[in-house]
Amino acid sequence: MYYVGIDLGGTNIAAGLVDDNGNILQKDSLPTLADRGYKAIVEDMSVLCEKLTSAQGISMKQVKSIGIGSPGLCDAKNGVVIFAANLFFENVPVRDELSRYYDMPIYLENDATCAIAGEIVSGAAQGCKDAIIITLGTGVGSGIIINGKIFTGAFSGGGEIGHIVIEVGGEMCTCGQPGCFEAYASASALIRDAKLTAVRNPKTKILTLADNDINKINAKIVFDANYLGDADAEKLVDRYIDYLAIGLTNVVNIFQPEIIVVGGGISREGEKLLVPLRKRIHPFGTKKLITKIATSELGNDAGIVGSALVFKMQV
Amino acid sequence: MYYVGIDLGGTNIAAGLVDDNGNILQKDSLPTLADRGYKAIVEDMSVLCEKLTSAQGISMKQVKSIGIGSPGLCDAKNGVVIFAANLFFENVPVRDELSRYYDMPIYLENDATCAIAGEIVSGAAQGCKDAIIITLGTGVGSGIIINGKIFTGAFSGGGEIGHIVIEVGGEMCTCGQPGCFEAYASASALIRDAKLTAVRNPKTKILTLADNDINKINAKIVFDANYLGDADAEKLVDRYIDYLAIGLTNVVNIFQPEIIVVGGGISREGEKLLVPLRKRIHPFGTKKLITKIATSELGNDAGIVGSALVFKMQV
């Protein structure tokens, strides 16, 4: 059986032809160009569908369903993106629009929800029924599967782990609330703090690695400077892992899933990040960390595999 | 149909004979006397069962099942209390022990889980499928029902809303971790802060209302002094509601349930507590508070009704 998975991002529309086991048979992408409006974006989704199938010598008539993973708040039931800041989407009927091109089941879910679905199908969370992904990127995204089913709260607005307050009156979050987990554990938060450090100490290796251009500082550079023994970077990474551990402690105490998959750019640090992280997570009760902590295995492909097959986990 | 519900507390064992609609037909209790060990406590549960049924002119043979609500960490599947500090219980096989007296289905669940089950059957959350209770007492307890089913995580150790860190490096919690929600929103936290205030300002009305005995300060006194216009008490209550609102914001952003039921002693403040509380909850995304915030309707009876009928919500 064939399925199409479309990972709609702020920069690219990535799509893939996927089989029942989560293998990507064909992959392609087009730039999103978000400011052109949703109709042109959805039209390009159909262009991708045609390219994927013709490259495999089949037609869209042989495809069973299309799944779309979108950033932001999604109304899966009605196939509407309620709000997605970086797409300039507000109440956009993505499913209905794509239905103009194809008469087949079309599903819409949040991109992080799709990512954890992908990891369950063929990645780090394979076979798990209770799994959560935390993506560490521009923001902190989260996708939650409980007992094999997608969890987004009673009205599709829950599951926002990035917006759990972990420090009352703390750093301002992009959501307008101070102290959210995202304001400490996103790559953006680490970059913000590294820039503050670079202003205070222009001799830090962080700045050297960024060609002495404060605007070129990224999360990888901070980790690299840390591995090179730079004292400022060590302090930043240490503090970053502290906060990340607090957030994951909360996830464990709330959900106690079988696995937490860490995704997003920062997850590429792998075990160098996970080893100290696991030690700093403090589960309530038995105190023993039963939940497995792992990094994403599928990376960017998780979104394609997951959006194609996430319908199997819908409530 | 008849069911027995047993609410096992640190002070009393309360029990009731309950019908399918959650009506308590007969109620009774005995002191727990926790230090005598679990066998004597379970024996007294059977004494209560006999008293309840004979008072109604029936026998235990006409009872369909017995449910027990226990504080602490419960292994519902095996009927074992894994850990309950105020009962001195560690891996206590409560179900097997009560099975020595009765050959019928016996269920065990956490007491807060039972309380929300009771509120769903015949209290503030009647008819809800996604409901959470937060009990504000010695600690902050939580019971979670998602899609009509009990939620305690993949290994029975989740759902610990009281132990979500809301202030990194903050007030020490009884669980050994600093900054937990419980360390700010429990009645004990309010009493702790009121005592600190009373030491600093012995003229506060809080102390007057406590017969000038700092050890007599309780949560109700702090609220009463606030209503009387005492500046110290106003500050304490204001801060308390601030922290409570942060915790409930987290609950809304994570679970977005249909209703959050506020229980425990402090919930008796009713709308005087809830009106400012609702205003300070900041949901992510749509920003609109869809989740209903209400106080417990059944009070202490929630535990009896809920333990009797909670089996209907088991996964």
XYZ file of C-alpha atoms in Angstrom:
630
model
C 0.000 0.000 0.000
C 1.223 3.527 -0.818
C 0.802 6.643 1.295
C 1.991 10.216 0.798
C 3.411 12.127 3.747
C 3.877 15.890 3.496
C 5.996 17.741 6.048
C 5.007 21.390 5.708
C 7.712 23.633 7.138
C 8.385 27.347 7.211
C 11.171 26.916 4.642
C 10.375 23.763 2.658
C 7.503 21.473 1.786
C 9.077 18.013 2.061
C 7.098 15.046 0.804
C 7.577 11.329 0.484
C 5.932 8.206 -0.878
C 5.801 5.780 2.033
C 4.859 2.126 2.424
C 3.103 0.413 5.347
C 6.386 -0.231 7.143
C 7.438 3.402 7.025
C 9.973 2.991 4.226
C 10.356 6.126 2.141
C 10.243 4.951 -1.499
C 10.630 8.411 -3.001
C 11.326 11.840 -1.548
C 11.134 15.366 -2.932
C 10.653 18.945 -1.793
C 9.770 22.457 -2.892
C 10.322 25.789 -1.165
C 7.349 26.886 0.948
C 7.520 30.610 0.166
C 4.991 31.143 2.911
C 4.055 34.703 2.023
C 2.401 33.639 -1.246
C -0.633 32.312 0.618
C -2.006 28.857 1.281
C -3.644 28.106 -2.091
C -0.342 28.218 -3.970
C 1.315 26.192 -1.196
C -1.351 23.489 -1.399
C -1.077 23.491 -5.179
C 2.632 22.735 -4.781
C 1.701 19.863 -2.478
C -0.210 18.372 -5.403
C 2.781 18.995 -7.669
C 4.916 17.022 -5.208
C 2.339 14.206 -5.110
C 2.513 13.891 -8.894
C 6.325 13.988 -8.946
C 6.634 11.321 -6.250
C 4.234 8.903 -7.884
C 5.418 9.336 -11.460
C 9.032 8.835 -10.333
C 7.905 5.454 -8.956
C 5.934 4.640 -12.064
C 2.587 4.703 -10.315
C -0.335 7.133 -10.212
C -2.041 8.958 -7.335
C -4.988 6.579 -7.846
C -2.821 3.873 -6.278
C -2.184 6.002 -3.179
C -4.394 5.205 -0.205
C -4.213 8.500 1.657
C -2.284 11.730 2.128
C -1.130 13.016 5.498
C 0.063 16.542 6.188
C 2.168 17.593 9.164
C 1.927 21.302 9.869
C 3.572 23.506 12.472
C 1.295 25.301 14.920
C -2.115 24.508 16.281
C -4.050 22.027 14.120
C -7.684 20.987 14.164
C -7.239 17.420 12.955
C -10.957 16.689 12.900
C -11.688 19.455 10.398
C -8.303 19.476 8.677
C -7.749 23.115 9.546
C -4.543 24.835 10.649
C -5.898 27.079 13.386
C -2.716 29.055 13.816
C 0.861 28.740 12.538
C 2.958 31.879 13.003
C 5.788 31.083 10.557
C 3.338 30.187 7.763
C 1.123 33.229 8.415
C -1.743 30.707 8.640
C -4.903 31.427 10.611
C -7.861 29.050 10.238
C -6.587 27.707 6.923
C -8.673 24.763 5.553
C -5.668 22.814 4.243
C -7.536 19.514 3.908
C -10.453 20.957 1.950
C -8.056 22.803 -0.342
C -6.049 19.649 -1.125
C -9.341 17.758 -1.584
C -9.868 19.861 -4.695
C -6.993 17.888 -6.239
C -7.532 14.397 -4.810
C -10.563 12.366 -3.881
C -9.038 10.295 -1.085
C -8.652 10.478 2.710
C -6.484 13.459 3.649
C -5.243 13.850 7.222
C -3.759 16.845 9.014
C -1.808 16.774 12.272
C 0.736 18.897 14.085
C 4.288 18.316 12.796
C 5.683 17.197 16.149
C 2.808 14.726 16.494
C 3.770 13.402 13.047
C 7.423 13.214 14.073
C 6.721 10.975 17.081
C 4.394 8.857 14.935
C 7.284 8.402 12.492
C 9.694 7.437 15.265
C 7.142 4.875 16.499
C 6.668 3.371 13.024
C 10.337 2.956 12.143
C 12.587 5.022 14.401
C 13.768 5.389 17.998
C 10.368 4.601 19.526
C 9.580 1.551 17.406
C 6.871 -0.567 18.984
C 6.160 1.899 21.815
C 2.589 2.768 22.798
C 3.491 5.652 25.109
C 6.056 7.925 23.525
C 6.804 11.633 23.488
C 9.073 13.663 21.225
C 10.584 16.926 22.385
C 12.108 18.887 19.520
C 14.804 21.390 20.411
C 14.886 23.962 17.635
C 13.698 27.523 17.178
C 11.091 26.588 19.761
C 10.430 23.491 21.842
C 7.884 21.310 20.072
C 6.186 18.254 21.467
C 4.270 15.301 20.103
C 2.534 12.905 22.453
C 1.230 9.377 21.911
C -0.608 7.783 24.837
C -1.687 4.146 24.643
C -1.080 4.174 20.902
C -3.235 7.231 20.289
C -2.441 10.894 19.587
C -2.912 13.135 22.618
C -3.631 16.835 22.187
C -6.126 17.447 24.996
C -9.892 17.653 24.872
C -9.951 20.578 22.421
C -6.743 20.078 20.355
C -4.919 22.805 22.305
C -3.084 20.662 24.856
C 0.210 18.824 24.734
C 2.159 22.095 24.727
C 5.134 20.896 26.743
C 7.242 23.843 25.532
C 4.871 26.144 27.356
C 5.047 24.584 30.783
C 6.261 27.342 33.103
C 9.432 26.161 34.837
C 10.546 29.494 36.257
C 7.942 31.905 37.562
C 8.768 35.393 36.301
C 11.691 34.011 34.297
C 12.903 34.607 30.728
C 10.196 35.942 28.404
C 8.851 33.335 25.985
C 7.743 34.111 22.416
C 4.224 33.119 23.559
C 4.119 36.170 25.813
C 4.418 34.297 29.079
C 7.585 34.468 31.180
C 9.412 31.349 32.279
C 8.254 28.736 29.740
C 10.408 25.622 29.202
C 10.894 26.812 25.601
C 12.560 30.016 26.848
C 15.334 27.856 28.349
C 15.574 24.683 26.268
C 15.132 25.842 22.672
C 18.186 26.317 20.460
C 17.142 29.985 20.354
C 17.468 30.214 24.139
C 20.982 28.784 24.055
C 21.924 31.188 21.257
C 20.452 34.140 23.204
C 22.506 33.261 26.265
C 25.641 32.674 24.167
C 25.253 36.127 22.611
C 24.986 37.683 26.082
C 28.160 35.834 27.023
C 29.956 36.970 23.868
C 29.087 40.584 24.630
C 30.510 40.241 28.128
C 33.595 38.280 27.040
C 34.592 38.875 23.407
C 37.526 36.469 23.919
C 35.268 33.428 24.264
C 35.911 30.637 21.756
C 32.201 30.803 20.934
C 32.838 34.066 19.134
C 36.016 32.787 17.465
C 34.147 29.800 16.062
C 31.496 32.221 14.774
C 34.096 34.162 12.762
C 33.875 36.909 15.401
C 30.341 37.671 14.169
C 27.876 37.528 17.035
C 25.048 36.954 14.559
C 26.660 33.763 13.326
C 26.497 32.090 16.743
C 24.400 28.929 16.621
C 23.757 26.087 19.027
C 26.310 23.764 17.428
C 29.043 26.384 17.889
C 28.268 26.635 21.607
C 28.516 22.854 21.985
C 31.720 22.766 19.906
C 33.341 25.500 22.028
C 32.343 23.478 25.088
C 34.077 20.369 23.725
C 37.171 22.548 23.096
C 37.195 23.408 26.806
C 36.036 27.018 26.586
C 34.961 27.974 30.125
C 32.089 30.217 28.997
C 30.699 27.550 26.708
C 31.019 24.933 29.436
C 28.965 27.108 31.742
C 26.325 27.715 29.070
C 26.007 24.052 28.099
C 25.931 22.997 31.743
C 23.111 25.431 32.488
C 21.296 24.446 29.285
C 21.347 20.762 30.239
C 20.202 21.678 33.771
C 17.089 23.365 32.412
C 16.494 20.678 29.819
C 16.650 18.110 32.623
C 14.089 20.060 34.666
C 11.736 20.075 31.689
C 12.186 16.357 31.082
C 11.722 15.677 34.807
C 8.349 17.373 34.437
C 7.530 15.250 31.379
C 8.461 12.092 33.278
C 6.449 13.075 36.357
C 3.422 13.969 34.258
C 3.434 11.315 31.518
C 6.005 8.680 32.508
C 6.132 7.479 28.906
C 8.119 4.455 27.761
C 10.412 6.770 25.829
C 11.187 10.439 25.352
C 12.721 11.061 21.926
C 14.829 14.213 21.778
C 14.663 15.727 18.302
C 15.570 18.956 16.541
C 19.009 20.329 15.682
C 20.450 20.031 19.181
C 19.685 16.292 19.298
C 22.612 15.800 16.895
C 24.879 16.154 19.959
C 23.756 12.579 20.683
C 25.075 10.742 23.716
C 27.333 13.668 24.671
C 24.078 15.465 25.468
C 22.097 12.484 26.740
C 24.585 11.056 29.251
C 24.650 14.133 31.537
C 20.964 14.769 30.797
C 19.776 11.385 32.062
C 21.712 11.833 35.321
C 19.952 15.123 36.049
C 16.374 13.893 35.558
C 14.712 13.311 38.936
C 11.564 11.167 38.757
C 9.119 11.430 41.643
C 8.159 8.388 43.697
C 10.432 5.492 42.945
C 13.176 7.979 41.955
C 14.272 5.523 39.253
C 14.275 6.720 35.666
C 12.233 4.027 33.906
C 11.535 6.171 30.848
C 14.111 5.683 28.093
C 15.726 8.892 26.827
C 16.978 8.681 23.224
C 17.651 10.920 20.276
C 15.635 10.873 17.068
C 16.639 8.127 14.636
C 14.792 9.398 11.600
C 15.715 13.088 11.878
C 13.909 15.107 9.249
C 12.420 11.952 7.720
C 10.319 11.428 10.856
C 7.954 14.142 9.665
C 7.434 12.499 6.260
C 6.983 8.949 7.569
C 4.841 10.189 10.426
C 2.520 12.414 8.412
C 1.967 9.507 5.979
C 1.014 7.026 8.707
C -0.150 9.155 11.669
C -3.804 8.454 10.805
C -3.322 5.001 12.320
C -2.856 6.694 15.707
C -5.820 9.043 15.520
C -8.390 8.687 18.296
C -26.417 -2.932 42.078
C -24.356 -2.348 45.249
C -20.690 -1.370 45.444
C -18.441 -0.612 48.413
C -16.041 2.301 48.214
C -13.260 2.636 50.770
C -11.331 5.879 51.127
C -8.170 4.969 53.009
C -6.648 8.050 54.640
C -3.832 8.719 57.056
C -6.358 9.480 59.815
C -9.555 7.599 58.941
C -10.799 4.708 56.856
C -14.040 6.058 55.389
C -16.328 3.660 53.569
C -19.688 3.770 51.852
C -22.258 1.567 50.192
C -22.836 3.106 46.769
C -25.298 2.478 43.943
C -24.714 2.717 40.183
C -25.571 6.413 40.117
C -23.067 7.281 42.805
C -25.570 7.704 45.621
C -24.104 6.868 49.014
C -26.693 4.633 50.703
C -24.737 4.159 53.901
C -21.528 5.635 55.248
C -19.218 4.771 58.129
C -15.617 5.129 59.236
C -12.976 3.853 61.617
C -9.655 5.373 62.663
C -6.738 4.219 60.501
C -4.123 3.986 63.262
C -1.529 3.546 60.558
C 1.285 2.345 62.805
C -0.500 -0.915 63.605
C 0.376 -2.303 60.167
C -1.645 -3.139 57.088
C -3.234 -6.446 58.146
C -5.173 -4.849 60.991
C -6.138 -1.946 58.739
C -7.482 -4.276 56.046
C -9.329 -6.269 58.716
C -11.064 -3.033 59.723
C -12.017 -2.509 56.077
C -13.897 -5.809 56.278
C -15.505 -4.697 59.554
C -16.734 -1.573 57.749
C -18.065 -3.672 54.848
C -20.124 -5.748 57.265
C -21.415 -2.679 59.143
C -22.454 -0.910 55.920
C -24.311 -3.879 54.477
C -26.029 -4.984 57.681
C -27.194 -1.405 58.307
C -28.916 -1.613 54.908
C -30.323 -5.050 55.601
C -28.256 -6.736 52.914
C -25.177 -8.995 52.922
C -21.781 -8.652 51.267
C -22.916 -11.402 48.863
C -25.159 -8.803 47.236
C -22.223 -6.427 46.694
C -20.720 -6.512 43.213
C -17.247 -5.192 43.967
C -15.088 -3.287 46.424
C -12.908 -0.338 45.452
C -10.136 1.122 47.580
C -8.662 4.589 47.198
C -5.236 4.895 48.773
C -2.825 7.794 49.075
C 0.569 7.415 47.428
C 1.755 5.414 44.475
C -0.568 2.520 43.571
C -0.092 -0.432 41.258
C -3.714 -0.848 40.191
C -3.018 -3.928 38.094
C -1.664 -5.898 41.029
C -3.636 -4.140 43.758
C -0.468 -3.125 45.565
C 0.302 0.171 47.318
C 3.865 0.725 46.162
C 4.546 3.608 48.495
C 2.423 5.748 50.823
C 4.441 7.792 53.315
C 1.675 8.663 55.791
C 0.509 5.028 56.005
C 4.074 3.658 56.315
C 3.140 1.410 53.357
C 5.748 0.007 51.009
C 4.701 -2.667 48.490
C 1.627 -3.583 50.516
C -0.649 -6.143 48.759
C -3.907 -4.523 49.896
C -6.080 -6.320 47.343
C -4.778 -9.787 48.128
C -5.174 -9.146 51.845
C -8.823 -8.027 51.460
C -9.396 -11.012 49.135
C -8.937 -13.213 52.215
C -12.275 -11.829 53.417
C -14.249 -11.507 50.198
C -14.385 -13.489 46.977
C -15.330 -10.673 44.606
C -13.584 -8.132 42.359
C -11.479 -5.756 44.461
C -9.953 -2.653 42.867
C -7.232 -0.331 44.106
C -6.474 3.146 42.784
C -4.822 6.334 43.991
C -7.153 8.444 46.153
C -7.014 11.521 43.904
C -7.841 9.324 40.901
C -10.843 8.057 42.877
C -11.826 11.623 43.780
C -12.013 12.747 40.138
C -13.892 9.547 39.266
C -16.424 10.458 41.969
C -16.784 14.018 40.673
C -17.388 12.602 37.169
C -20.034 10.156 38.407
C -22.094 12.607 40.458
C -20.179 15.813 41.181
C -18.630 18.874 39.541
C -17.360 16.971 36.472
C -20.539 15.029 35.761
C -20.569 13.688 32.208
C -16.999 14.822 31.425
C -14.572 12.521 29.626
C -11.472 14.678 30.169
C -11.281 15.879 33.749
C -8.548 16.560 36.285
C -8.752 17.131 40.024
C -6.100 19.104 41.860
C -6.373 18.721 45.618
C -4.883 21.489 47.721
C -4.130 19.994 51.105
C -1.015 18.838 52.957
C 0.340 18.229 49.477
C -0.972 18.826 45.974
C -2.664 15.669 44.716
C -3.881 15.030 41.206
C -6.236 12.616 39.514
C -6.479 12.525 35.739
C -9.132 11.060 33.436
C -8.424 11.239 29.695
C -11.074 10.154 27.214
C -13.006 8.469 30.003
C -10.039 6.436 31.216
C -7.667 6.752 34.175
C -4.296 8.190 33.235
C -1.216 7.434 35.341
C 1.449 7.059 32.671
C 2.895 3.926 31.139
C 4.171 2.530 34.456
C 1.662 3.922 37.016
C 4.123 6.596 38.165
C 2.920 9.528 36.046
C 0.193 12.086 36.592
C 2.153 13.748 39.394
C 1.060 17.311 38.742
C 2.135 18.380 42.248
C 5.699 17.571 41.275
C 5.956 19.665 38.147
C 8.837 22.065 38.771
C 7.544 25.616 38.405
C 10.517 27.424 39.895
C 13.999 26.118 39.231
C 15.972 26.136 42.487
C 12.884 27.309 44.388
C 11.278 26.240 47.681
C 12.251 22.715 48.739
C 9.491 20.152 48.228
C 8.864 17.201 50.548
C 9.844 14.981 47.581
C 13.400 16.269 47.800
C 13.285 18.378 44.658
C 13.270 22.177 44.831
C 10.592 24.242 43.122
C 7.709 21.765 42.769
C 4.164 23.139 42.298
C 3.301 21.449 45.629
C 5.891 23.597 47.426
C 3.847 26.691 46.451
C 0.223 25.607 46.093
C -0.348 23.174 48.960
C -2.055 24.366 52.132
C 1.230 23.551 53.863
C 3.057 26.018 51.622
C 0.610 28.787 52.475
C 0.938 27.969 56.181
C 4.751 27.956 55.915
C 4.728 31.407 54.323
C 2.176 32.717 56.844
C 4.383 31.571 59.712
C 7.352 33.397 58.196
C 5.164 36.493 57.952
C 3.984 36.133 61.546
C 7.571 35.942 62.762
C 8.397 39.130 60.884
C 5.210 40.962 61.898
C 3.672 39.660 65.129
C 0.920 42.282 64.768
C -0.604 40.599 61.686
C -4.268 39.601 62.054
C -3.188 36.114 60.956
C -1.591 35.665 64.350
C -4.532 37.247 66.199
C -6.943 34.837 64.516
C -4.629 31.982 65.540
C -4.924 32.961 69.240
C -1.397 34.371 68.980
C -0.088 30.818 68.618
C 2.004 30.475 65.477
C 1.410 26.723 65.463
C -2.344 27.247 65.168
C -2.061 29.075 61.842
C -3.930 27.230 59.115
C -4.898 28.049 55.525
C -8.425 29.143 56.441
C -7.062 31.676 58.923
C -4.846 33.235 56.243
C -7.836 33.578 53.891
C -10.009 34.950 56.724
C -7.391 37.575 57.655
C -7.257 38.501 53.968
C -11.033 39.037 53.869
C -10.643 41.228 56.991
C -8.241 43.433 55.044
C -4.991 42.444 56.742
C -2.184 43.659 54.444
C 0.126 40.718 55.172
C -2.609 38.189 54.504
C -3.597 39.984 51.312
C -0.032 39.716 50.070
C 0.174 36.026 50.983
C -3.147 35.121 49.342
C -2.296 37.165 46.259
C 1.034 35.355 45.890
C -0.599 31.997 46.602
C -3.171 32.523 43.839
C -0.386 33.666 41.479
C 1.463 30.380 41.944
C -1.717 28.318 41.826
C -2.567 30.015 38.514
C 0.877 29.166 37.109
C 0.347 25.523 38.018
C -3.111 25.462 36.458
C -1.778 27.241 33.353
C 0.624 24.320 33.033
C -2.217 21.827 33.458
C -4.245 23.624 30.776
C -1.307 23.799 28.361
C -0.486 20.134 28.873
C -3.905 18.489 29.163
C -6.490 21.097 28.148
C -9.189 19.078 29.920
C -12.876 19.945 29.854
C -12.695 20.734 33.563
C -10.216 21.170 36.377
C -11.833 20.443 39.728
C -10.095 22.141 42.644
C -10.421 20.031 45.772
C -8.917 19.795 49.252
C -9.420 22.116 52.215
C -8.553 25.333 50.373
C -11.273 24.691 47.764
C -13.814 25.649 50.435
C -12.934 29.293 49.661
C -15.069 28.701 46.558
C -15.649 31.502 44.074
C -13.638 33.967 46.188
C -10.653 31.842 45.204
C -11.776 30.893 41.695
C -12.652 34.354 40.339
C -9.124 35.813 40.633
C -7.637 32.396 39.800
C -9.376 32.096 36.418
C -8.202 35.578 35.409
C -4.572 34.632 36.024
C -4.523 31.425 33.967
C -2.835 32.021 30.598
C -3.552 29.312 28.012
C -1.140 29.006 25.096
C -2.322 29.355 21.513
C -5.851 30.694 21.387
C -5.250 32.399 24.772
C -8.884 31.671 25.648
C -9.562 29.607 28.749
C -11.846 26.875 27.404
C -11.261 24.564 30.374
C -13.839 25.029 33.127
C -12.393 25.683 36.587
C -14.673 24.604 39.444
C -14.464 23.490 43.042
C -15.264 19.986 44.204
C -18.971 19.308 44.713
C -18.685 16.058 46.617
C -15.886 17.073 49.010
C -14.824 14.118 51.124
C -17.550 11.938 49.617
C -15.793 12.054 46.232
C -13.279 9.503 47.514
C -16.003 7.062 48.605
C -18.149 7.363 45.453
C -15.044 7.326 43.260
C -13.341 4.318 44.836
C -16.617 2.384 44.513
C -17.039 3.136 40.801
C -13.543 3.963 39.523
C -13.205 0.476 37.997
C -15.496 1.664 35.204
C -12.730 4.058 34.143
C -9.851 1.601 34.253
C -7.956 1.127 31.014
